[in-house]
Short mmCIF file of C-alpha atoms and ligand atoms in Angstrom, two decimals:
data_model
loop_
_atom_site.label_atom_id
_atom_site.label_comp_id
_atom_site.label_asym_id
_atom_site.label_seq_id
_atom_site.Cartn_x
_atom_site.Cartn_y
_atom_site.Cartn_z
CA MET A 198 -11.16 -18.91 -13.01
CA LYS A 199 -12.39 -22.02 -11.29
CA LEU A 200 -11.04 -22.95 -7.90
CA GLU A 201 -11.53 -26.26 -6.10
CA ILE A 202 -10.55 -26.32 -2.46
CA ASP A 203 -10.37 -29.52 -0.46
CA ASN A 204 -9.24 -28.14 2.88
CA ARG A 205 -9.39 -30.94 5.48
CA THR A 206 -7.87 -28.77 8.20
CA PRO A 207 -9.31 -26.09 10.48
CA TYR A 208 -6.68 -23.64 9.20
CA LEU A 209 -6.86 -21.03 6.43
CA ASN A 210 -10.07 -19.73 4.90
CA ASP A 211 -11.21 -19.76 1.27
CA TYR A 212 -10.04 -16.19 0.84
CA TYR A 213 -6.49 -17.29 1.57
CA PHE A 214 -6.64 -19.95 -1.15
CA GLN A 215 -7.92 -17.32 -3.57
CA THR A 216 -5.16 -14.84 -2.83
CA LEU A 217 -2.60 -17.61 -3.20
CA ALA A 218 -4.02 -18.55 -6.62
CA LEU A 219 -3.81 -14.90 -7.70
CA LEU A 220 -0.03 -14.99 -7.32
CA TYR A 221 0.11 -17.01 -10.55
CA PHE A 222 -3.22 -15.82 -12.00
CA PRO A 223 -3.37 -12.04 -11.34
CA GLY A 224 -6.64 -10.29 -12.03
CA GLU A 225 -8.74 -13.47 -12.04
CA LYS A 226 -12.21 -13.61 -10.51
CA PHE A 227 -13.40 -16.78 -8.85
CA ARG A 228 -16.68 -18.30 -9.97
CA ALA A 229 -17.89 -21.81 -9.26
CA ASP A 230 -19.41 -22.16 -12.75
CA ASP A 231 -16.38 -20.70 -14.52
CA SER A 232 -15.47 -22.64 -17.63
CA GLY A 233 -12.58 -20.36 -18.55
CA GLU A 234 -9.12 -21.59 -19.26
CA ASN A 235 -7.61 -21.19 -15.78
CA PHE A 236 -8.13 -23.64 -12.95
CA ALA A 237 -6.59 -24.41 -9.55
CA TYR A 238 -7.15 -27.34 -7.21
CA PHE A 239 -5.88 -27.36 -3.62
CA LEU A 240 -5.79 -30.26 -1.18
CA LEU A 241 -4.57 -29.70 2.36
CA GLU A 242 -4.51 -32.30 5.10
CA GLU A 243 -2.88 -32.43 8.52
CA THR A 244 -1.54 -35.95 8.92
CA ASP A 245 -0.07 -35.44 12.40
CA ALA A 246 -1.72 -32.59 14.34
CA GLN A 247 0.65 -32.76 17.29
CA ASN A 248 3.74 -32.26 15.17
CA HIS A 249 2.12 -30.15 12.45
CA ILE A 250 2.84 -32.66 9.70
CA PHE A 251 0.89 -31.90 6.52
CA TYR A 252 0.19 -33.31 3.12
CA SER A 253 -0.65 -30.88 0.31
CA LYS A 254 -1.38 -31.27 -3.36
CA VAL A 255 -1.88 -28.50 -5.90
CA ARG A 256 -2.94 -28.77 -9.52
CA LEU A 257 -2.87 -25.70 -11.75
CA ALA A 258 -4.11 -25.45 -15.31
CA SER A 259 -4.00 -22.80 -17.98
CA GLY A 260 -5.66 -23.70 -21.24
CA SER A 261 -4.69 -27.23 -22.16
CA ALA A 262 -1.49 -27.14 -20.07
CA PHE A 263 -1.52 -28.30 -16.48
CA ALA A 264 0.93 -29.22 -13.74
CA GLU A 265 0.69 -30.82 -10.34
CA ALA A 266 2.89 -30.94 -7.24
CA GLU A 267 2.66 -32.58 -3.83
CA TRP A 268 4.38 -31.85 -0.58
CA SER A 269 4.42 -33.64 2.72
CA GLY A 270 6.29 -33.15 5.90
CA GLY A 271 6.68 -30.95 8.93
CA TYR A 272 8.42 -27.74 9.55
CA GLU A 273 10.21 -26.28 12.54
CA PRO A 274 10.12 -22.47 12.51
CA THR A 275 12.85 -20.61 14.37
CA ILE A 276 10.38 -18.76 16.54
CA PRO A 277 6.90 -19.90 17.61
CA MET A 278 4.26 -19.28 14.95
CA ASN A 279 0.50 -19.67 14.96
CA ASP A 280 -1.04 -22.83 13.49
CA ASP A 281 -1.91 -21.15 10.21
CA PHE A 282 1.80 -20.67 9.53
CA TYR A 283 2.43 -24.41 9.27
CA ALA A 284 -0.54 -24.87 6.97
CA MET A 285 0.56 -21.95 4.75
CA ASN A 286 4.03 -23.37 4.54
CA ALA A 287 2.83 -26.81 3.48
CA LEU A 288 0.41 -25.41 0.93
CA GLY A 289 2.88 -22.80 -0.34
CA LYS A 290 5.58 -25.39 -1.12
CA ALA A 291 3.28 -27.44 -3.37
CA PHE A 292 1.75 -24.32 -4.94
CA LEU A 293 5.11 -22.82 -5.90
CA GLU A 294 6.33 -26.08 -7.36
CA ALA A 295 3.15 -26.58 -9.41
CA GLY A 296 3.43 -22.98 -10.66
CA ARG A 297 7.06 -23.40 -11.62
CA ARG A 298 6.24 -26.56 -13.55
CA LEU A 299 3.29 -24.99 -15.35
CA PHE A 300 4.65 -21.54 -16.13
CA GLY A 301 8.39 -22.09 -16.02
CA PHE A 302 9.11 -19.25 -13.61
CA GLY A 303 9.15 -18.81 -9.85
CA LEU A 304 7.76 -16.03 -7.69
CA PRO A 305 10.19 -13.51 -6.20
CA TRP A 306 8.08 -13.11 -3.06
CA GLY A 307 7.59 -16.85 -2.70
CA TYR A 308 4.16 -17.66 -1.36
CA ILE A 309 3.90 -14.60 0.90
CA THR A 310 0.41 -13.20 0.62
CA GLY A 311 -1.61 -11.25 3.16
CA LEU A 312 1.51 -10.62 5.21
CA ARG A 313 3.50 -7.40 5.36
CA PRO A 314 7.11 -8.38 4.59
CA VAL A 315 8.66 -5.42 6.39
CA LYS A 316 6.53 -5.95 9.47
CA ARG A 317 7.71 -9.57 9.50
CA ALA A 318 11.35 -8.52 9.06
CA LYS A 319 11.00 -6.06 11.96
CA TYR A 320 9.41 -8.79 14.05
CA TYR A 321 12.55 -10.92 13.63
CA LEU A 322 14.95 -7.97 14.05
CA ASP A 323 13.16 -6.90 17.25
CA ARG A 324 13.83 -10.39 18.62
CA GLY A 325 17.54 -10.03 18.19
CA TYR A 326 18.16 -11.67 14.83
CA SER A 327 20.83 -10.08 12.66
CA ALA A 328 20.03 -8.78 9.19
CA GLU A 329 21.72 -11.82 7.62
CA GLN A 330 19.75 -14.20 9.81
CA VAL A 331 16.47 -12.50 8.92
CA MET A 332 17.27 -12.82 5.23
CA GLY A 333 17.95 -16.51 5.77
CA LEU A 334 14.59 -16.89 7.53
CA PHE A 335 12.77 -15.16 4.69
CA GLU A 336 14.31 -17.45 2.14
CA ARG A 337 13.78 -20.55 4.24
CA ASP A 338 10.34 -19.83 5.72
CA TYR A 339 8.64 -18.19 2.74
CA ASP A 340 10.75 -19.08 -0.34
CA VAL A 341 11.43 -15.38 -0.85
CA SER A 342 14.26 -14.54 -3.26
CA PHE A 343 17.53 -13.09 -2.00
CA GLU A 344 16.74 -9.69 -3.59
CA LYS A 345 13.34 -9.36 -1.96
CA ALA A 346 14.60 -10.57 1.41
CA ASP A 347 17.36 -7.99 1.18
CA LEU A 348 14.86 -5.26 0.24
CA SER A 349 12.60 -6.18 3.17
CA VAL A 350 15.43 -6.17 5.68
CA GLU A 351 16.96 -2.93 4.44
CA THR A 352 13.54 -1.25 4.61
CA ALA A 353 12.94 -2.64 8.10
CA LEU A 354 16.27 -1.29 9.33
CA VAL A 355 15.45 2.21 8.03
CA GLN A 356 12.05 2.01 9.71
CA GLN A 357 13.56 0.96 13.00
CA LYS A 358 15.50 4.23 13.05
CA MET A 359 12.52 6.31 11.94
CA LEU A 360 10.26 4.86 14.59
CA ALA A 361 12.76 4.93 17.44
CA ASP A 362 11.35 8.10 19.00
CA ILE A 363 7.67 7.47 18.25
CA LYS A 364 5.78 7.20 21.54
CA PRO A 365 2.64 5.15 22.19
CA ASN A 366 0.56 8.35 22.35
CA ASP A 367 1.88 9.67 19.02
CA CYS A 368 -0.61 9.45 16.19
CA GLY A 369 -1.29 10.44 12.61
CA LEU A 370 -4.12 12.34 10.95
CA TYR A 371 -5.38 11.63 7.43
CA VAL A 372 -7.69 14.01 5.59
CA SER A 373 -9.39 12.74 2.43
CA ILE A 374 -10.25 14.81 -0.64
CA PRO A 375 -11.84 12.24 -2.96
CA PHE A 376 -12.19 14.43 -6.05
CA CYS A 377 -10.04 14.28 -9.20
CA PRO A 378 -10.07 16.42 -12.34
CA THR A 379 -10.57 13.32 -14.52
CA ARG A 380 -10.31 9.60 -13.99
CA CYS A 381 -7.11 7.74 -14.84
CA ASP A 382 -7.79 4.36 -16.48
CA TYR A 383 -5.80 2.25 -14.04
CA CYS A 384 -7.27 3.76 -10.86
CA SER A 385 -9.55 1.81 -8.53
CA PHE A 386 -9.78 4.53 -5.92
CA VAL A 387 -13.26 5.90 -5.32
CA SER A 388 -13.19 9.56 -6.27
CA TYR A 389 -15.57 11.91 -8.03
CA SER A 390 -14.26 13.19 -11.32
CA ASN A 391 -17.01 15.00 -13.16
CA ALA A 392 -18.20 18.57 -13.06
CA LYS A 393 -21.69 17.70 -11.84
CA LEU A 394 -20.31 15.98 -8.76
CA PHE A 395 -17.85 18.80 -8.09
CA ALA A 396 -20.94 20.74 -6.96
CA LEU A 397 -20.68 18.69 -3.75
CA ILE A 398 -17.27 20.12 -2.88
CA PRO A 399 -18.52 23.10 -0.77
CA ASP A 400 -20.78 20.89 1.38
CA TYR A 401 -18.10 18.22 1.54
CA LEU A 402 -15.57 20.70 2.90
CA GLU A 403 -17.99 22.01 5.52
CA LYS A 404 -18.65 18.50 6.79
CA LEU A 405 -14.96 17.63 6.61
CA MET A 406 -14.04 20.65 8.72
CA ARG A 407 -16.63 19.71 11.34
CA ASP A 408 -15.03 16.25 11.49
CA ILE A 409 -11.52 17.69 11.77
CA ALA A 410 -12.66 19.87 14.68
CA ALA A 411 -14.27 16.89 16.44
CA THR A 412 -11.21 14.72 15.78
CA GLY A 413 -8.88 17.41 17.13
CA GLU A 414 -10.96 17.55 20.31
CA LEU A 415 -10.89 13.75 20.65
CA ILE A 416 -7.11 13.65 20.16
CA ARG A 417 -6.69 16.27 22.91
CA ARG A 418 -8.96 14.45 25.31
CA LEU A 419 -7.11 11.18 24.71
CA GLY A 420 -3.82 12.95 25.51
CA MET A 421 -2.38 12.08 22.11
CA ARG A 422 0.01 14.06 19.95
CA VAL A 423 -0.22 14.31 16.16
CA ARG A 424 3.17 13.51 14.62
CA ALA A 425 2.12 13.27 10.99
CA ILE A 426 -0.64 14.90 8.97
CA TYR A 427 -1.41 13.71 5.45
CA ILE A 428 -3.91 15.40 3.16
CA GLY A 429 -4.49 12.90 0.41
CA GLY A 430 -6.97 11.85 -2.21
CA GLY A 431 -8.06 11.80 -4.87
CA THR A 432 -6.43 15.07 -5.70
CA PRO A 433 -6.38 17.62 -2.84
CA SER A 434 -4.92 20.25 -5.17
CA ILE A 435 -8.17 20.25 -7.10
CA LEU A 436 -9.32 22.73 -4.43
CA GLU A 437 -9.04 26.42 -5.27
CA PRO A 438 -6.66 28.54 -3.14
CA ASP A 439 -9.40 30.00 -0.92
CA ARG A 440 -10.67 26.51 -0.12
CA ILE A 441 -7.14 25.27 0.54
CA ASN A 442 -6.78 28.20 2.95
CA ARG A 443 -10.01 27.36 4.73
CA LEU A 444 -9.19 23.65 5.03
CA LEU A 445 -5.63 24.12 6.21
CA GLY A 446 -6.74 26.97 8.50
CA CYS A 447 -9.18 24.56 10.11
CA ILE A 448 -6.41 22.00 10.63
CA SER A 449 -4.12 24.64 12.23
CA LYS A 450 -6.93 25.74 14.53
CA ASN A 451 -7.82 22.26 15.73
CA ILE A 452 -4.58 20.28 15.65
CA GLU A 453 -1.46 21.12 17.59
CA ILE A 454 1.28 21.43 14.99
CA SER A 455 4.88 21.72 16.14
CA GLU A 456 8.32 21.61 14.55
CA ASN A 457 8.17 17.83 14.94
CA THR A 458 4.91 17.43 13.08
CA GLU A 459 5.29 16.08 9.58
CA TYR A 460 2.79 17.86 7.35
CA THR A 461 2.09 16.60 3.82
CA PHE A 462 -0.23 17.86 1.12
CA GLU A 463 -0.64 15.55 -1.85
CA GLY A 464 -0.65 17.57 -5.03
CA GLY A 465 -1.12 14.43 -7.04
CA ARG A 466 -2.07 15.56 -10.49
CA PRO A 467 0.39 18.17 -11.80
CA ASP A 468 -2.29 19.75 -14.00
CA THR A 469 -4.17 20.96 -10.92
CA LEU A 470 -1.25 22.90 -9.46
CA ASN A 471 -0.41 26.55 -9.91
CA LYS A 472 1.52 29.21 -8.01
CA ALA A 473 -1.53 30.49 -6.12
CA LYS A 474 -2.31 27.00 -4.78
CA LEU A 475 1.32 26.29 -3.91
CA ALA A 476 1.45 29.63 -2.09
CA ALA A 477 -1.68 28.77 -0.11
CA VAL A 478 -0.27 25.36 0.86
CA LYS A 479 3.10 26.81 1.87
CA ALA A 480 1.62 29.74 3.81
CA ASN A 481 -0.34 27.32 5.99
CA GLY A 482 2.75 25.50 7.24
CA VAL A 483 2.81 22.42 4.99
CA LYS A 484 6.35 21.11 4.70
CA ARG A 485 5.98 18.30 2.21
CA MET A 486 4.26 17.99 -1.12
CA SER A 487 3.70 15.13 -3.47
CA ILE A 488 3.55 15.74 -7.23
CA ASN A 489 2.96 12.59 -9.20
CA PRO A 490 3.80 12.14 -12.86
CA GLN A 491 3.63 8.26 -12.82
CA THR A 492 5.71 8.49 -16.03
CA THR A 493 7.27 11.35 -17.97
CA ASN A 494 6.50 9.66 -21.28
CA ASP A 495 3.60 11.53 -22.93
CA ALA A 496 2.55 8.58 -25.08
CA VAL A 497 2.25 6.39 -21.95
CA LEU A 498 0.34 9.09 -20.08
CA GLU A 499 -2.16 9.14 -22.91
CA ARG A 500 -2.32 5.34 -23.04
CA ILE A 501 -3.26 5.12 -19.35
CA GLY A 502 -5.82 7.89 -19.59
CA ARG A 503 -3.95 10.23 -17.29
CA LYS A 504 -4.89 13.53 -18.75
CA HIS A 505 -1.87 15.70 -18.17
CA SER A 506 1.38 16.15 -20.01
CA SER A 507 4.96 15.68 -18.91
CA ALA A 508 5.45 19.42 -19.52
CA GLN A 509 2.78 20.15 -16.88
CA PHE A 510 4.63 17.92 -14.45
CA PHE A 511 8.00 19.60 -15.10
CA LYS A 512 6.42 23.04 -14.68
CA ALA A 513 4.62 22.10 -11.43
CA ALA A 514 7.80 20.53 -10.03
CA GLU A 515 9.89 23.58 -10.90
CA GLU A 516 7.38 25.90 -9.23
CA ALA A 517 7.11 23.70 -6.12
CA PHE A 518 10.90 23.60 -5.74
CA ALA A 519 10.96 27.40 -6.06
CA PHE A 520 8.57 27.65 -3.10
CA GLY A 521 11.15 25.91 -0.92
CA PHE A 522 9.14 23.00 0.50
CA ASP A 523 11.15 20.93 2.93
CA THR A 524 10.54 17.68 0.99
CA LEU A 525 9.05 16.92 -2.39
CA ASN A 526 7.87 13.47 -3.40
CA ALA A 527 7.16 12.06 -6.86
CA ASP A 528 5.38 8.78 -7.65
CA LEU A 529 6.14 6.58 -10.65
CA ILE A 530 4.48 3.37 -11.82
CA ALA A 531 6.45 0.45 -13.24
CA ALA A 532 5.07 -1.78 -16.01
CA LEU A 533 2.65 0.71 -17.48
CA PRO A 534 1.21 -0.32 -20.85
CA GLY A 535 3.23 1.12 -23.69
CA ASP A 536 6.21 1.87 -21.45
CA SER A 537 9.65 0.40 -22.13
CA ALA A 538 12.79 -0.18 -20.09
CA GLU A 539 14.38 2.91 -21.66
CA SER A 540 11.35 5.09 -21.09
CA PHE A 541 10.96 3.93 -17.47
CA ALA A 542 14.66 4.63 -16.89
CA LYS A 543 14.19 8.10 -18.34
CA SER A 544 11.22 8.80 -16.03
CA LEU A 545 13.42 7.82 -13.10
CA ASP A 546 16.27 10.01 -14.34
CA ASP A 547 13.86 12.91 -14.77
CA VAL A 548 12.58 12.84 -11.19
CA ILE A 549 16.07 12.29 -9.79
CA ASP A 550 17.51 15.12 -11.88
CA LEU A 551 14.75 17.47 -10.81
CA GLY A 552 15.89 16.93 -7.22
CA PHE A 553 13.03 14.93 -5.69
CA GLN A 554 14.37 13.54 -2.41
CA ASN A 555 11.51 11.12 -1.97
CA ILE A 556 10.42 8.86 -4.85
CA THR A 557 7.84 6.10 -4.71
CA VAL A 558 7.91 3.35 -7.33
CA HIS A 559 4.59 1.55 -7.61
CA THR A 560 3.87 -1.40 -9.88
CA LEU A 561 0.79 -1.57 -12.06
CA SER A 562 -1.97 -3.55 -10.46
CA ILE A 563 -4.70 -5.33 -12.44
CA LYS A 564 -7.72 -4.10 -10.53
CA ASN A 565 -10.54 -2.86 -12.67
CA ALA A 566 -12.06 -3.22 -16.10
CA ALA A 567 -9.69 -0.66 -17.56
CA THR A 568 -6.55 -2.45 -16.39
CA ILE A 569 -7.91 -5.80 -17.46
CA ARG A 570 -8.28 -4.20 -20.90
CA PHE A 571 -4.51 -3.57 -20.79
CA THR A 572 -4.01 -7.31 -20.54
CA GLU A 573 -6.32 -7.99 -23.49
CA ASP A 574 -4.43 -5.48 -25.58
CA GLY A 575 -1.36 -7.63 -25.15
CA TYR A 576 0.46 -5.17 -22.93
CA TYR A 577 0.41 -7.41 -19.92
CA ASP A 578 3.19 -9.93 -19.60
CA PRO A 579 2.04 -12.72 -17.24
CA GLU A 580 5.54 -13.43 -16.03
CA GLY A 581 5.88 -9.76 -15.29
CA GLU A 582 9.45 -9.75 -16.44
CA PHE A 583 9.24 -6.11 -17.43
CA ALA A 584 7.79 -5.19 -14.02
CA ARG A 585 10.40 -7.21 -12.16
CA ASN A 586 13.25 -5.77 -14.17
CA SER A 587 11.87 -2.26 -13.75
CA VAL A 588 11.62 -2.40 -9.96
CA ALA A 589 15.08 -4.03 -9.76
CA TYR A 590 16.49 -1.29 -11.97
CA ALA A 591 14.75 1.39 -9.88
CA ARG A 592 16.31 0.05 -6.72
CA LYS A 593 19.79 0.09 -8.24
CA ARG A 594 19.41 3.52 -9.85
CA LEU A 595 17.92 5.10 -6.73
CA LYS A 596 20.63 3.63 -4.56
CA GLU A 597 23.23 5.24 -6.82
CA ALA A 598 21.36 8.52 -6.39
CA GLY A 599 21.51 8.17 -2.58
CA LEU A 600 17.93 7.05 -1.90
CA SER A 601 17.14 4.05 0.32
CA PRO A 602 13.91 2.06 0.62
CA TYR A 603 11.90 3.06 3.69
CA TYR A 604 8.46 1.56 3.16
CA LEU A 605 7.04 -1.10 0.94
CA TYR A 606 3.78 -2.85 0.45
CA ARG A 607 2.38 -5.44 -1.86
CA GLN A 608 -1.06 -5.65 -3.38
CA LYS A 609 -3.06 -8.42 -4.94
CA ASN A 610 -2.98 -8.67 -8.72
CA THR A 611 0.22 -6.72 -9.19
CA VAL A 612 2.02 -7.37 -12.43
CA GLY A 613 4.94 -9.73 -11.84
CA ASN A 614 4.00 -9.93 -8.15
CA ALA A 615 6.21 -6.90 -7.80
CA GLU A 616 5.98 -4.47 -4.91
CA ASN A 617 5.44 -0.78 -4.27
CA THR A 618 8.43 0.85 -2.59
CA GLY A 619 9.03 4.30 -1.18
CA TYR A 620 12.63 5.51 -1.47
CA SER A 621 14.13 8.49 0.23
CA VAL A 622 17.24 10.44 0.95
CA CYS A 623 18.07 9.93 4.63
CA GLY A 624 15.89 12.22 6.75
CA LYS A 625 13.33 12.90 4.01
CA GLU A 626 11.23 9.77 4.57
CA ASN A 627 7.48 10.06 5.07
CA LEU A 628 6.55 9.05 8.60
CA TYR A 629 2.83 8.96 7.84
CA ASN A 630 3.32 6.28 5.18
CA VAL A 631 5.23 4.11 7.61
CA ILE A 632 2.96 4.35 10.65
CA MET A 633 -0.09 3.80 8.47
CA MET A 634 1.27 0.99 6.29
CA GLU A 635 2.89 -0.90 9.15
CA GLU A 636 -0.01 -0.24 11.53
CA HIS A 637 2.56 1.04 13.96
CA SER A 638 0.54 3.92 15.45
CA THR A 639 -3.01 5.16 15.66
CA VAL A 640 -4.16 7.14 12.63
CA PHE A 641 -7.31 9.25 12.82
CA ALA A 642 -9.00 9.82 9.51
CA CYS A 643 -11.53 12.36 8.26
CA GLY A 644 -13.43 12.29 4.99
CA ALA A 645 -15.11 9.88 2.59
CA GLY A 646 -13.33 6.57 2.07
CA SER A 647 -10.99 7.15 4.99
CA ILE A 648 -10.42 4.68 7.81
CA THR A 649 -9.48 5.53 11.37
CA LYS A 650 -7.28 2.84 12.91
CA LEU A 651 -6.79 2.86 16.65
CA VAL A 652 -3.69 0.83 17.44
CA SER A 653 -3.31 -0.47 20.98
CA PRO A 654 -0.07 0.54 22.72
CA SER A 655 1.26 -3.01 22.46
CA ARG A 656 0.15 -3.03 18.79
CA SER A 657 -1.61 -6.31 19.34
CA GLU A 658 -5.07 -4.95 18.54
CA ILE A 659 -6.55 -2.58 16.02
CA LEU A 660 -9.97 -0.96 16.04
CA ARG A 661 -11.13 0.32 12.65
CA HIS A 662 -13.76 2.89 11.85
CA ALA A 663 -14.45 3.44 8.16
CA TYR A 664 -16.32 6.34 6.66
CA PRO A 665 -18.50 5.53 3.65
CA LYS A 666 -16.61 5.49 0.36
CA TYR A 667 -18.70 7.95 -1.59
CA PRO A 668 -18.88 11.66 -0.75
CA PHE A 669 -22.69 11.71 -1.10
CA GLU A 670 -22.94 9.02 1.59
CA TYR A 671 -20.43 10.79 3.78
CA LEU A 672 -22.54 13.94 3.60
CA ARG A 673 -25.37 12.20 5.44
CA GLU A 674 -23.80 13.34 8.69
CA GLU A 675 -21.85 10.13 9.16
CA LYS A 676 -20.08 10.35 12.48
CA GLY A 677 -16.41 9.62 13.12
CA ILE A 678 -15.20 7.27 15.81
CA GLY A 679 -17.00 7.99 19.08
CA GLU A 680 -15.23 9.28 22.15
CA ASP A 681 -16.62 6.51 24.36
CA GLU A 682 -15.50 3.88 21.88
CA ALA A 683 -11.99 5.33 21.66
CA PHE A 684 -11.58 5.63 25.44
CA ALA A 685 -12.93 2.12 25.95
CA PHE A 686 -10.46 0.74 23.41
CA PHE A 687 -7.39 2.37 24.96
CA ASN A 688 -8.42 1.88 28.58
CA ARG A 689 -9.09 -1.80 27.98
CA LYS A 690 -5.47 -2.24 27.01
CA GLU A 691 -3.63 -0.05 29.51
CA GLU A 692 -4.36 2.44 32.27
CA THR A 693 -3.03 5.34 30.23
CA VAL A 694 -2.64 5.77 26.50
S1 LIG B 209 -5.46 11.32 -10.01
FE1 LIG B 209 -4.93 9.55 -8.71
S2 LIG B 209 -6.77 9.18 -7.47
FE2 LIG B 209 -7.37 10.49 -9.19
S3 LIG B 209 -8.12 9.10 -10.78
FE3 LIG B 209 -5.96 9.47 -11.22
S4 LIG B 209 -4.85 7.83 -10.12
FE4 LIG B 209 -6.94 7.89 -9.30
#
């Protein structure tokens, strides 16, 4: 789509304007010479810099229809905010009004973009505001709906409890296995999924284990303690039992694992699991597993190119429960093409009835060519009513089943601007997801596509170190974060970590 930005202020960059536009035009790409049917024009001006008084004007067009809205005025936030906040507020008001006029529907998350709602809710709660007050601030400051404000605050309250005993020197460890048996159509994750590239797995594991050993040594020298380990992908369970044993053996040798260490192995694709692999995972001390059907409707699985059956999921879940893992998680996706309200409700019932204590409900995101094809096939509803209804239903149904939201995140281009939410029975939450998503604690990462994030004790600064995305690049002896760099980062902030 074409975007025209007339930003007469020093606040907000072009990327912000783009992400804002995507709230009403998910999946669009921005090209100056675009002559497609979608268009957005933004004007932002600060008319009184001292008092943060702005004038904004937004014009949106889709095909021959267009709408325009203006906003002018100041805004007094309850707590001090940076200058960008005032500009976002002024722009957001006009944008939402223009969108409502053009499309006839509002946005449940208001104009929030590039901001973690739960982190913001915790920010207010930590400053002594009550849950009701925080909800009021969400509605007032960001035009967030009552339901989403309530979801954010409830999630933040659960997180407050989960994080109460996390110390500044507690950290997480992520281990990446970026290989999958086949590629699902909707996936934008970089992973290798063909037999020729699987030949890299032995070398990849050797390199990965060297990195885990070096990371374990660095964690010890920094005086940190690993509270959560997450082996994710890709599909870690693509590894054969002997390789699972070697990898997990390496982790046990190099990382201090105690009763308090959360230890998760992402099974991911049910078709890769069998009793021998589950036995290897269990024997090495893993307490939590994730087995992800996304839907239990076989026609939908086929439609999204996820090459396993619901029967394979039910079998893998039954076997995993029989092994007695402490916690089992299942992921579902709302608004999949070909799905229906009844079929989504059945998928939810299936994972609840199986006994999963931890269930994540994602929403389809329009990210790559394959998902854009979904929209062309007429499966994508721009208002996202199906997605919105699905996530609202999931919340209600999971609450009835005794599961509460404990982490949530939003992505660009998500159908209906809906969110991804992790639900859990009390005590079965996933700490890794929370410390990583909320950038609450340092997470060391090993493997292609993984990112180490050092979080300063005050959480005011983050140092990132990313490994290359592709395994073949990673194999070129790419180094992890250096010891000098890590010590310099922590020592710059405080005397001790
Ligand atoms: S199994 Fe997961 S990571 Fe692999 S292609 Fe499918 S969605 Fe992507």
